[in-house]
PDB file of C-alpha atoms in Angstrom:
ATOM      1  CA  MET Y   1     -18.185 -17.869   3.283  1.00 49.00           C
ATOM      2  CA  SER Y   2     -18.427 -15.624   6.293  1.00 55.00           C
ATOM      3  CA  ALA Y   3     -19.225 -11.914   6.081  1.00 53.00           C
ATOM      4  CA  GLU Y   4     -15.802 -11.096   7.536  1.00 52.00           C
ATOM      5  CA  LEU Y   5     -14.022 -13.211   4.935  1.00 53.00           C
ATOM      6  CA  ASP Y   6     -16.096 -11.536   2.221  1.00 79.00           C
ATOM      7  CA  ALA Y   7     -15.027  -8.145   3.557  1.00 85.00           C
ATOM      8  CA  LEU Y   8     -11.366  -9.198   3.536  1.00 86.00           C
ATOM      9  CA  THR Y   9     -11.646 -10.474  -0.010  1.00 88.00           C
ATOM     10  CA  VAL Y  10     -13.319  -7.310  -1.271  1.00 88.00           C
ATOM     11  CA  VAL Y  11     -11.001  -4.847   0.454  1.00 91.00           C
ATOM     12  CA  ASN Y  12      -7.885  -6.760  -0.637  1.00 90.00           C
ATOM     13  CA  GLN Y  13      -9.070  -6.778  -4.245  1.00 89.00           C
ATOM     14  CA  LEU Y  14      -9.801  -3.042  -4.082  1.00 89.00           C
ATOM     15  CA  ARG Y  15      -6.330  -2.495  -2.636  1.00 91.00           C
ATOM     16  CA  ASP Y  16      -4.724  -4.422  -5.499  1.00 89.00           C
ATOM     17  CA  LEU Y  17      -6.773  -2.563  -8.123  1.00 90.00           C
ATOM     18  CA  ALA Y  18      -5.897   0.777  -6.537  1.00 90.00           C
ATOM     19  CA  ALA Y  19      -2.199  -0.115  -6.798  1.00 88.00           C
ATOM     20  CA  ASP Y  20      -2.504   0.375 -10.564  1.00 88.00           C
ATOM     21  CA  PRO Y  21      -2.418   4.120 -11.398  1.00 89.00           C
ATOM     22  CA  LEU Y  22      -4.711   3.513 -14.384  1.00 90.00           C
ATOM     23  CA  ASN Y  23      -7.544   2.362 -12.087  1.00 89.00           C
ATOM     24  CA  ARG Y  24      -7.429   5.108  -9.441  1.00 91.00           C
ATOM     25  CA  ARG Y  25      -9.700   7.674 -11.069  1.00 92.00           C
ATOM     26  CA  ALA Y  26     -12.354   5.061 -11.887  1.00 91.00           C
ATOM     27  CA  ILE Y  27     -12.402   3.708  -8.324  1.00 91.00           C
ATOM     28  CA  VAL Y  28     -12.920   7.168  -6.842  1.00 93.00           C
ATOM     29  CA  GLU Y  29     -15.595   8.041  -9.404  1.00 90.00           C
ATOM     30  CA  ASP Y  30     -17.477   4.799  -8.726  1.00 86.00           C
ATOM     31  CA  GLN Y  31     -20.552   5.439  -6.566  1.00 83.00           C
ATOM     32  CA  GLY Y  32     -20.005   2.458  -4.274  1.00 84.00           C
ATOM     33  CA  CYS Y  33     -16.293   1.758  -3.897  1.00 87.00           C
ATOM     34  CA  LEU Y  34     -15.076   4.900  -2.113  1.00 90.00           C
ATOM     35  CA  PRO Y  35     -17.980   4.962   0.391  1.00 89.00           C
ATOM     36  CA  GLY Y  36     -17.346   1.259   0.949  1.00 88.00           C
ATOM     37  CA  LEU Y  37     -13.688   1.843   1.730  1.00 92.00           C
ATOM     38  CA  ILE Y  38     -14.706   4.499   4.253  1.00 92.00           C
ATOM     39  CA  LEU Y  39     -17.002   2.017   5.987  1.00 91.00           C
ATOM     40  CA  PHE Y  40     -14.175  -0.522   6.042  1.00 92.00           C
ATOM     41  CA  LEU Y  41     -12.123   1.991   8.067  1.00 94.00           C
ATOM     42  CA  ASP Y  42     -14.539   1.327  10.956  1.00 92.00           C
ATOM     43  CA  HIS Y  43     -14.488  -2.467  10.547  1.00 92.00           C
ATOM     44  CA  PRO Y  44     -13.825  -4.512  13.733  1.00 92.00           C
ATOM     45  CA  ASN Y  45     -11.150  -6.606  11.970  1.00 92.00           C
ATOM     46  CA  PRO Y  46      -7.857  -4.624  12.123  1.00 92.00           C
ATOM     47  CA  GLN Y  47      -6.594  -6.310   8.964  1.00 92.00           C
ATOM     48  CA  VAL Y  48      -9.604  -5.035   7.014  1.00 93.00           C
ATOM     49  CA  VAL Y  49      -8.927  -1.518   8.342  1.00 94.00           C
ATOM     50  CA  TYR Y  50      -5.235  -1.656   7.403  1.00 93.00           C
ATOM     51  CA  SER Y  51      -5.934  -2.983   3.908  1.00 93.00           C
ATOM     52  CA  ALA Y  52      -8.575  -0.270   3.390  1.00 94.00           C
ATOM     53  CA  LEU Y  53      -6.030   2.369   4.438  1.00 94.00           C
ATOM     54  CA  LEU Y  54      -3.540   1.014   1.909  1.00 93.00           C
ATOM     55  CA  ALA Y  55      -6.186   1.288  -0.817  1.00 93.00           C
ATOM     56  CA  VAL Y  56      -7.068   4.856   0.202  1.00 95.00           C
ATOM     57  CA  ARG Y  57      -3.376   5.792   0.246  1.00 93.00           C
ATOM     58  CA  TYR Y  58      -2.962   4.455  -3.281  1.00 92.00           C
ATOM     59  CA  LEU Y  59      -5.980   6.476  -4.452  1.00 94.00           C
ATOM     60  CA  ALA Y  60      -4.567   9.626  -2.852  1.00 92.00           C
ATOM     61  CA  GLU Y  61      -1.422   9.261  -4.981  1.00 90.00           C
ATOM     62  CA  CYS Y  62      -3.518  10.662  -7.841  1.00 90.00           C
ATOM     63  CA  ARG Y  63      -3.761  14.401  -7.205  1.00 89.00           C
ATOM     64  CA  ALA Y  64      -6.982  14.685  -9.201  1.00 90.00           C
ATOM     65  CA  ASN Y  65      -8.677  12.369  -6.671  1.00 93.00           C
ATOM     66  CA  ARG Y  66      -7.787  14.228  -3.489  1.00 92.00           C
ATOM     67  CA  GLU Y  67     -10.445  16.945  -3.461  1.00 91.00           C
ATOM     68  CA  LYS Y  68     -13.259  14.431  -4.028  1.00 91.00           C
ATOM     69  CA  MET Y  69     -11.817  12.061  -1.436  1.00 93.00           C
ATOM     70  CA  LYS Y  70     -11.560  14.844   1.139  1.00 91.00           C
ATOM     71  CA  GLY Y  71     -15.187  15.815   0.545  1.00 90.00           C
ATOM     72  CA  GLU Y  72     -16.551  12.264   0.627  1.00 89.00           C
ATOM     73  CA  LEU Y  73     -18.922  11.839   3.550  1.00 90.00           C
ATOM     74  CA  GLY Y  74     -17.156  10.324   6.556  1.00 91.00           C
ATOM     75  CA  MET Y  75     -13.644  10.171   5.065  1.00 93.00           C
ATOM     76  CA  MET Y  76     -11.840  12.667   7.307  1.00 93.00           C
ATOM     77  CA  LEU Y  77     -13.825  11.657  10.401  1.00 93.00           C
ATOM     78  CA  SER Y  78     -13.058   7.968   9.890  1.00 94.00           C
ATOM     79  CA  LEU Y  79      -9.345   8.714   9.465  1.00 95.00           C
ATOM     80  CA  GLN Y  80      -9.413  10.712  12.705  1.00 94.00           C
ATOM     81  CA  ASN Y  81     -11.144   7.845  14.482  1.00 94.00           C
ATOM     82  CA  VAL Y  82      -8.441   5.402  13.372  1.00 94.00           C
ATOM     83  CA  MET Y  83      -5.729   7.816  14.521  1.00 94.00           C
ATOM     84  CA  GLN Y  84      -7.353   8.324  17.927  1.00 93.00           C
ATOM     85  CA  LYS Y  85      -8.519   4.765  18.631  1.00 91.00           C
ATOM     86  CA  SER Y  86      -6.435   3.280  21.425  1.00 90.00           C
ATOM     87  CA  THR Y  87      -6.637  -0.212  19.932  1.00 89.00           C
ATOM     88  CA  SER Y  88      -5.223   0.823  16.547  1.00 89.00           C
ATOM     89  CA  PRO Y  89      -1.690  -0.555  15.938  1.00 90.00           C
ATOM     90  CA  GLY Y  90       1.069   2.033  15.639  1.00 89.00           C
ATOM     91  CA  GLU Y  91       1.675   1.505  11.911  1.00 90.00           C
ATOM     92  CA  THR Y  92      -2.063   1.769  11.251  1.00 92.00           C
ATOM     93  CA  LYS Y  93      -2.226   5.118  13.061  1.00 92.00           C
ATOM     94  CA  LEU Y  94       0.820   6.366  11.165  1.00 93.00           C
ATOM     95  CA  LEU Y  95      -0.677   5.425   7.805  1.00 93.00           C
ATOM     96  CA  ALA Y  96      -4.014   7.062   8.669  1.00 93.00           C
ATOM     97  CA  SER Y  97      -2.163  10.205   9.787  1.00 93.00           C
ATOM     98  CA  GLU Y  98      -0.251  10.362   6.507  1.00 92.00           C
ATOM     99  CA  ILE Y  99      -3.443  10.081   4.451  1.00 93.00           C
ATOM    100  CA  TYR Y 100      -5.166  12.696   6.618  1.00 93.00           C
ATOM    101  CA  GLU Y 101      -2.329  15.174   6.070  1.00 91.00           C
ATOM    102  CA  ILE Y 102      -2.404  14.658   2.301  1.00 91.00           C
ATOM    103  CA  LEU Y 103      -6.161  15.213   2.056  1.00 91.00           C
ATOM    104  CA  GLN Y 104      -6.151  18.088   4.548  1.00 87.00           C
ATOM    105  CA  VAL Y 105      -4.088  20.268   2.211  1.00 84.00           C
ATOM    106  CA  ALA Y 106      -5.869  19.130  -0.968  1.00 76.00           C
ATOM    107  CA  GLY Y 107      -7.877  22.331  -1.354  1.00 63.00           C
ATOM    108  CA  LYS Y 108      -4.765  24.501  -1.071  1.00 64.00           C
ATOM    109  CA  GLU Y 109      -2.937  23.021  -4.042  1.00 59.00           C
ATOM    110  CA  GLU Y 110      -5.382  23.568  -6.918  1.00 57.00           C
ATOM    111  CA  ALA Y 111      -2.869  25.176  -9.260  1.00 51.00           C
ATOM    112  CA  GLU Y 112      -0.298  22.460  -8.705  1.00 57.00           C
ATOM    113  CA  GLN Y 113      -2.922  19.751  -9.037  1.00 50.00           C
ATOM    114  CA  ALA Y 114      -4.036  21.029 -12.444  1.00 54.00           C
ATOM    115  CA  GLU Y 115      -0.495  20.723 -13.816  1.00 56.00           C
ATOM    116  CA  ALA Y 116       0.361  17.394 -12.217  1.00 57.00           C
ATOM    117  CA  ALA Y 117      -2.952  15.474 -12.380  1.00 56.00           C
ATOM    118  CA  ALA Y 118      -2.367  13.768 -15.723  1.00 53.00           C
ATOM    119  CA  ALA Y 119       1.240  12.830 -14.981  1.00 54.00           C
ATOM    120  CA  SER Y 120       0.426  11.671 -11.458  1.00 55.00           C
ATOM    121  CA  CYS Y 121      -2.162   9.135 -12.570  1.00 53.00           C
ATOM    122  CA  GLN Y 122       0.092   7.705 -15.297  1.00 50.00           C
ATOM    123  CA  ARG Y 123       3.204   7.193 -13.203  1.00 51.00           C
ATOM    124  CA  LYS Y 124       4.559   3.680 -12.849  1.00 42.00           C
ATOM    125  CA  ALA Y 125       3.186   2.169  -9.656  1.00 41.00           C
ATOM    126  CA  GLN Y 126       5.447   2.986  -6.760  1.00 43.00           C
ATOM    127  CA  PHE Y 127       4.389   3.063  -3.170  1.00 43.00           C
ATOM    128  CA  PHE Y 128       4.383   6.148  -0.964  1.00 43.00           C
ATOM    129  CA  LEU Y 129       7.024   8.255  -2.674  1.00 43.00           C
ATOM    130  CA  GLY Y 130       5.779  11.531  -1.177  1.00 44.00           C
ATOM    131  CA  SER Y 131       7.426  13.230   1.775  1.00 43.00           C
ATOM    132  CA  ASN Y 132       4.213  14.283   3.469  1.00 49.00           C
ATOM    133  CA  ASN Y 133       5.084  12.546   6.695  1.00 54.00           C
ATOM    134  CA  LYS Y 134       8.526  13.335   8.060  1.00 57.00           C
ATOM    135  CA  ARG Y 135       8.309  10.293  10.320  1.00 73.00           C
ATOM    136  CA  ALA Y 136       8.341   7.944   7.334  1.00 80.00           C
ATOM    137  CA  LYS Y 137      10.712   7.210   4.452  1.00 87.00           C
ATOM    138  CA  THR Y 138      10.905   4.989   1.380  1.00 88.00           C
ATOM    139  CA  VAL Y 139      13.532   2.316   0.716  1.00 91.00           C
ATOM    140  CA  VAL Y 140      13.917   0.507  -2.616  1.00 91.00           C
ATOM    141  CA  LEU Y 141      15.340  -3.014  -2.464  1.00 93.00           C
ATOM    142  CA  HIS Y 142      16.657  -5.235  -5.247  1.00 93.00           C
ATOM    143  CA  ILE Y 143      16.117  -8.839  -4.162  1.00 94.00           C
ATOM    144  CA  ASP Y 144      18.035 -11.655  -5.814  1.00 93.00           C
ATOM    145  CA  GLY Y 145      15.912 -14.794  -5.650  1.00 92.00           C
ATOM    146  CA  LEU Y 146      12.554 -13.001  -5.825  1.00 91.00           C
ATOM    147  CA  ASP Y 147      11.426 -15.299  -8.621  1.00 89.00           C
ATOM    148  CA  ASP Y 148       7.870 -16.428  -7.878  1.00 89.00           C
ATOM    149  CA  SER Y 149       4.846 -16.080  -5.609  1.00 87.00           C
ATOM    150  CA  ALA Y 150       6.299 -18.474  -3.027  1.00 89.00           C
ATOM    151  CA  ARG Y 151       9.414 -16.327  -2.647  1.00 91.00           C
ATOM    152  CA  ARG Y 152       7.245 -13.226  -2.541  1.00 90.00           C
ATOM    153  CA  SER Y 153       5.260 -14.730   0.344  1.00 88.00           C
ATOM    154  CA  LEU Y 154       8.493 -15.439   2.230  1.00 91.00           C
ATOM    155  CA  CYS Y 155       9.571 -11.858   1.689  1.00 91.00           C
ATOM    156  CA  GLU Y 156       6.205 -10.543   2.916  1.00 89.00           C
ATOM    157  CA  GLU Y 157       6.447 -12.614   6.085  1.00 89.00           C
ATOM    158  CA  ALA Y 158       9.975 -11.383   6.776  1.00 90.00           C
ATOM    159  CA  LEU Y 159       9.040  -7.714   6.317  1.00 90.00           C
ATOM    160  CA  LEU Y 160       5.876  -7.914   8.387  1.00 88.00           C
ATOM    161  CA  LYS Y 161       7.870  -9.205  11.354  1.00 87.00           C
ATOM    162  CA  LEU Y 162       9.686  -5.864  11.567  1.00 88.00           C
ATOM    163  CA  ARG Y 163       8.217  -3.137  13.748  1.00 86.00           C
ATOM    164  CA  GLY Y 164       8.287   0.079  11.742  1.00 86.00           C
ATOM    165  CA  VAL Y 165       7.333  -1.305   8.316  1.00 88.00           C
ATOM    166  CA  ILE Y 166       4.290   0.671   7.180  1.00 86.00           C
ATOM    167  CA  SER Y 167       3.672  -0.855   3.766  1.00 85.00           C
ATOM    168  CA  PHE Y 168       5.367  -2.340   0.723  1.00 86.00           C
ATOM    169  CA  THR Y 169       4.761  -3.253  -2.905  1.00 86.00           C
ATOM    170  CA  PHE Y 170       6.570  -5.608  -5.258  1.00 86.00           C
ATOM    171  CA  GLN Y 171       7.830  -5.089  -8.803  1.00 86.00           C
ATOM    172  CA  MET Y 172       8.303  -8.739  -9.698  1.00 86.00           C
ATOM    173  CA  ALA Y 173       9.525  -8.087 -13.239  1.00 85.00           C
ATOM    174  CA  VAL Y 174      12.647  -6.347 -11.940  1.00 87.00           C
ATOM    175  CA  LYS Y 175      12.910  -8.205  -8.608  1.00 90.00           C
ATOM    176  CA  ARG Y 176      12.346  -5.109  -6.517  1.00 90.00           C
ATOM    177  CA  CYS Y 177      10.374  -4.174  -3.433  1.00 91.00           C
ATOM    178  CA  VAL Y 178       9.473  -0.596  -2.493  1.00 90.00           C
ATOM    179  CA  VAL Y 179       9.089  -0.365   1.280  1.00 90.00           C
ATOM    180  CA  ARG Y 180       7.611   2.488   3.322  1.00 88.00           C
ATOM    181  CA  ILE Y 181       9.110   2.526   6.822  1.00 89.00           C
ATOM    182  CA  ARG Y 182       9.298   4.718   9.908  1.00 88.00           C
ATOM    183  CA  SER Y 183      12.304   7.013  10.032  1.00 85.00           C
ATOM    184  CA  ASP Y 184      13.799   5.128  12.985  1.00 87.00           C
ATOM    185  CA  LEU Y 185      14.002   1.838  11.046  1.00 88.00           C
ATOM    186  CA  THR Y 186      17.129   1.330   8.929  1.00 90.00           C
ATOM    187  CA  ALA Y 187      17.468  -0.113   5.449  1.00 90.00           C
ATOM    188  CA  GLU Y 188      19.989  -2.572   6.901  1.00 92.00           C
ATOM    189  CA  ALA Y 189      17.235  -4.019   9.095  1.00 91.00           C
ATOM    190  CA  LEU Y 190      15.172  -4.742   5.973  1.00 92.00           C
ATOM    191  CA  GLY Y 191      18.165  -6.423   4.356  1.00 91.00           C
ATOM    192  CA  THR Y 192      18.804  -8.552   7.433  1.00 91.00           C
ATOM    193  CA  ALA Y 193      15.167  -9.679   7.538  1.00 92.00           C
ATOM    194  CA  ILE Y 194      15.084 -10.704   3.881  1.00 93.00           C
ATOM    195  CA  ASN Y 195      18.524 -12.333   3.976  1.00 91.00           C
ATOM    196  CA  SER Y 196      17.330 -14.416   6.947  1.00 91.00           C
ATOM    197  CA  THR Y 197      15.102 -16.361   4.533  1.00 91.00           C
ATOM    198  CA  LYS Y 198      18.341 -18.028   3.284  1.00 92.00           C
ATOM    199  CA  VAL Y 199      16.952 -18.121  -0.267  1.00 94.00           C
ATOM    200  CA  MET Y 200      16.980 -14.387  -1.103  1.00 93.00           C
ATOM    201  CA  ILE Y 201      19.582 -11.652  -0.877  1.00 93.00           C
ATOM    202  CA  ALA Y 202      18.548  -7.985  -0.608  1.00 93.00           C
ATOM    203  CA  GLN Y 203      20.511  -4.976  -1.827  1.00 93.00           C
ATOM    204  CA  GLN Y 204      19.573  -1.306  -1.613  1.00 93.00           C
ATOM    205  CA  VAL Y 205      18.833   0.733  -4.737  1.00 91.00           C
ATOM    206  CA  VAL Y 206      19.919   4.386  -4.497  1.00 90.00           C
ATOM    207  CA  LYS Y 207      20.167   7.224  -6.985  1.00 85.00           C
ATOM    208  CA  THR Y 208      23.205   9.399  -7.526  1.00 83.00           C
ATOM    209  CA  ALA Y 209      23.083  13.175  -7.913  1.00 83.00           C
ATOM    210  CA  GLY Y 210      23.080  12.606 -11.665  1.00 79.00           C
ATOM    211  CA  GLY Y 211      20.000  10.398 -11.476  1.00 78.00           C
ATOM    212  CA  GLU Y 212      21.805   7.102 -12.082  1.00 83.00           C
ATOM    213  CA  GLU Y 213      20.858   4.053 -10.038  1.00 84.00           C
ATOM    214  CA  LEU Y 214      23.351   2.220  -7.850  1.00 88.00           C
ATOM    215  CA  ILE Y 215      22.776  -1.162  -6.215  1.00 89.00           C
ATOM    216  CA  LEU Y 216      24.563  -1.342  -2.876  1.00 89.00           C
ATOM    217  CA  PRO Y 217      24.984  -4.627  -0.984  1.00 90.00           C
ATOM    218  CA  PHE Y 218      24.469  -4.715   2.763  1.00 85.00           C
ATOM    219  CA  GLN Y 219      27.463  -5.665   4.877  1.00 77.00           C
ATOM    220  CA  GLU Y 220      27.355  -9.377   5.577  1.00 65.00           C
ATOM    221  CA  ASP Y 221      29.144  -9.136   8.909  1.00 54.00           C
ATOM    222  CA  SER Y 222      26.858  -6.470  10.341  1.00 52.00           C
ATOM    223  CA  GLU Y 223      24.316  -7.621  12.930  1.00 54.00           C
ATOM    224  CA  VAL Y 224      21.329  -5.304  13.081  1.00 56.00           C
ATOM    225  CA  GLN Y 225      19.082  -5.507  16.124  1.00 57.00           C
ATOM    226  CA  VAL Y 226      15.438  -5.084  15.118  1.00 56.00           C
ATOM    227  CA  GLU Y 227      12.215  -4.995  17.086  1.00 59.00           C
ATOM    228  CA  GLU Y 228       9.699  -7.641  16.120  1.00 60.00           C
ATOM    229  CA  ASN Y 229       6.270  -6.385  15.142  1.00 59.00           C
ATOM    230  CA  THR Y 230       3.396  -7.961  17.072  1.00 53.00           C
ATOM    231  CA  ASP Y 231       0.736  -5.305  16.399  1.00 53.00           C
ATOM    232  CA  ILE Y 232      -0.143  -5.849  12.746  1.00 49.00           C
ATOM    233  CA  PRO Y 233      -2.265  -8.967  12.078  1.00 48.00           C
ATOM    234  CA  ASP Y 234      -0.969 -11.606   9.688  1.00 45.00           C
ATOM    235  CA  TYR Y 235      -1.082 -10.463   6.074  1.00 43.00           C
ATOM    236  CA  LEU Y 236      -3.044 -12.736   3.768  1.00 41.00           C
ATOM    237  CA  PRO Y 237      -1.316 -12.820   0.354  1.00 42.00           C
ATOM    238  CA  GLU Y 238      -3.645 -12.831  -2.627  1.00 39.00           C
ATOM    239  CA  GLU Y 239      -3.037 -15.877  -4.838  1.00 39.00           C
ATOM    240  CA  GLU Y 240      -4.644 -14.098  -7.769  1.00 37.00           C
ATOM    241  CA  SER Y 241      -3.208 -10.659  -7.087  1.00 37.00           C
ATOM    242  CA  PRO Y 242      -2.693  -8.693 -10.325  1.00 38.00           C
ATOM    243  CA  SER Y 243       0.611  -7.362  -9.030  1.00 36.00           C
ATOM    244  CA  GLU Y 244       2.106 -10.860  -8.888  1.00 38.00           C
ATOM    245  CA  GLU Y 245       1.651 -11.282 -12.632  1.00 38.00           C
ATOM    246  CA  GLN Y 246       2.752  -7.840 -13.780  1.00 39.00           C
ATOM    247  CA  ASP Y 247       6.085  -9.190 -15.025  1.00 42.00           C
ATOM    248  CA  LYS Y 248       4.207 -11.383 -17.519  1.00 35.00           C
ATOM    249  CA  ALA Y 249       2.176  -8.531 -19.002  1.00 35.00           C
ATOM    250  CA  VAL Y 250       3.294  -6.980 -22.294  1.00 33.00           C
ATOM    251  CA  THR Y 251       1.063  -3.933 -21.972  1.00 33.00           C
ATOM    252  CA  ARG Y 252      -1.361  -2.516 -19.428  1.00 38.00           C
ATOM    253  CA  VAL Y 253      -4.055  -1.588 -21.931  1.00 37.00           C
ATOM    254  CA  GLY Y 254      -6.500  -4.169 -20.543  1.00 41.00           C
ATOM    255  CA  SER Y 255      -6.021  -3.031 -16.989  1.00 45.00           C
ATOM    256  CA  ILE Y 256      -8.950  -0.630 -16.859  1.00 46.00           C
ATOM    257  CA  THR Y 257     -11.418  -2.945 -18.595  1.00 47.00           C
ATOM    258  CA  ASP Y 258     -10.569  -5.895 -16.374  1.00 50.00           C
ATOM    259  CA  GLY Y 259     -10.689  -3.730 -13.277  1.00 50.00           C
ATOM    260  CA  MET Y 260     -14.066  -2.249 -14.103  1.00 53.00           C
ATOM    261  CA  GLY Y 261     -15.689  -5.644 -14.241  1.00 55.00           C
ATOM    262  CA  TRP Y 262     -14.436  -6.430 -10.778  1.00 55.00           C
ATOM    263  CA  LEU Y 263     -15.397  -2.971  -9.514  1.00 59.00           C
ATOM    264  CA  ASN Y 264     -18.993  -3.737 -10.444  1.00 59.00           C
ATOM    265  CA  THR Y 265     -18.795  -6.959  -8.431  1.00 59.00           C
ATOM    266  CA  ALA Y 266     -17.297  -5.101  -5.468  1.00 61.00           C
ATOM    267  CA  ALA Y 267     -19.933  -2.389  -5.657  1.00 57.00           C
ATOM    268  CA  ASN Y 268     -22.696  -5.015  -5.641  1.00 59.00           C
ATOM    269  CA  PHE Y 269     -21.176  -6.623  -2.541  1.00 59.00           C
ATOM    270  CA  LEU Y 270     -20.933  -3.282  -0.775  1.00 59.00           C
ATOM    271  CA  THR Y 271     -24.501  -2.426  -1.667  1.00 53.00           C
ATOM    272  CA  ARG Y 272     -25.727  -5.736  -0.234  1.00 55.00           C
ATOM    273  CA  SER Y 273     -23.637  -5.392   2.913  1.00 54.00           C
ATOM    274  CA  PHE Y 274     -24.183  -1.767   3.973  1.00 50.00           C
ATOM    275  CA  TYR Y 275     -26.886   0.861   4.122  1.00 42.00           C
ATOM    276  CA  TRP Y 276     -25.683   4.175   2.666  1.00 39.00           C
TER     277      TRP Y 276
END
């Protein structure tokens, strides 16, 4: 197995572990994982960089992590380098910019952090719900036909073809996908992309003023012109991704224990691969 493939495997596993709110504190407190993610931000493979950014963005969802992440050696500088590098794809720069803004203000929100830390780390996993970057927004889709990993892979491929999709996560148990997109991309474009698979139908989930959810179908006769994304490298779906099996889990009590065993493996890989 090549060193690059090892790096992809490790960073993708860290990304998937970081998607679980119950793992985020442990990953940041681990002596090897956070420094390793920072080193991955300078990796020559753009897919490794993007996956590392997704992991860091997940970790930053936990307010209690932000101060330590901001102070970690090389974190802010590496984010700046990604933002300024001319070869970085547009969505990669946007994601790095969003993380940088979140961490930049971390020291100014101590009172708010103290009140929200516990609740923030226990929230159900949802992707990028903050409004830190006015150039990005979140769309929640209900997808009929999102029944298994094969359908999930089709959905991933359809979304990654759209220019303006920053990131996404699946909630397989309820057939939903939470998508982070640029403000100039419409929800209808996401629906058109998923409906083009011919085996799935997407509808938008919105909340009323009273907090109730509504599922709104996209107009079938509307033709949305979208720009195809050629910047982001092909996404490699994880066959053993924990998120794909979350609909089969009764509880999440074992999440931390299982994750810690893999964190030790990841830390050993990082220690062998880099000099701190």
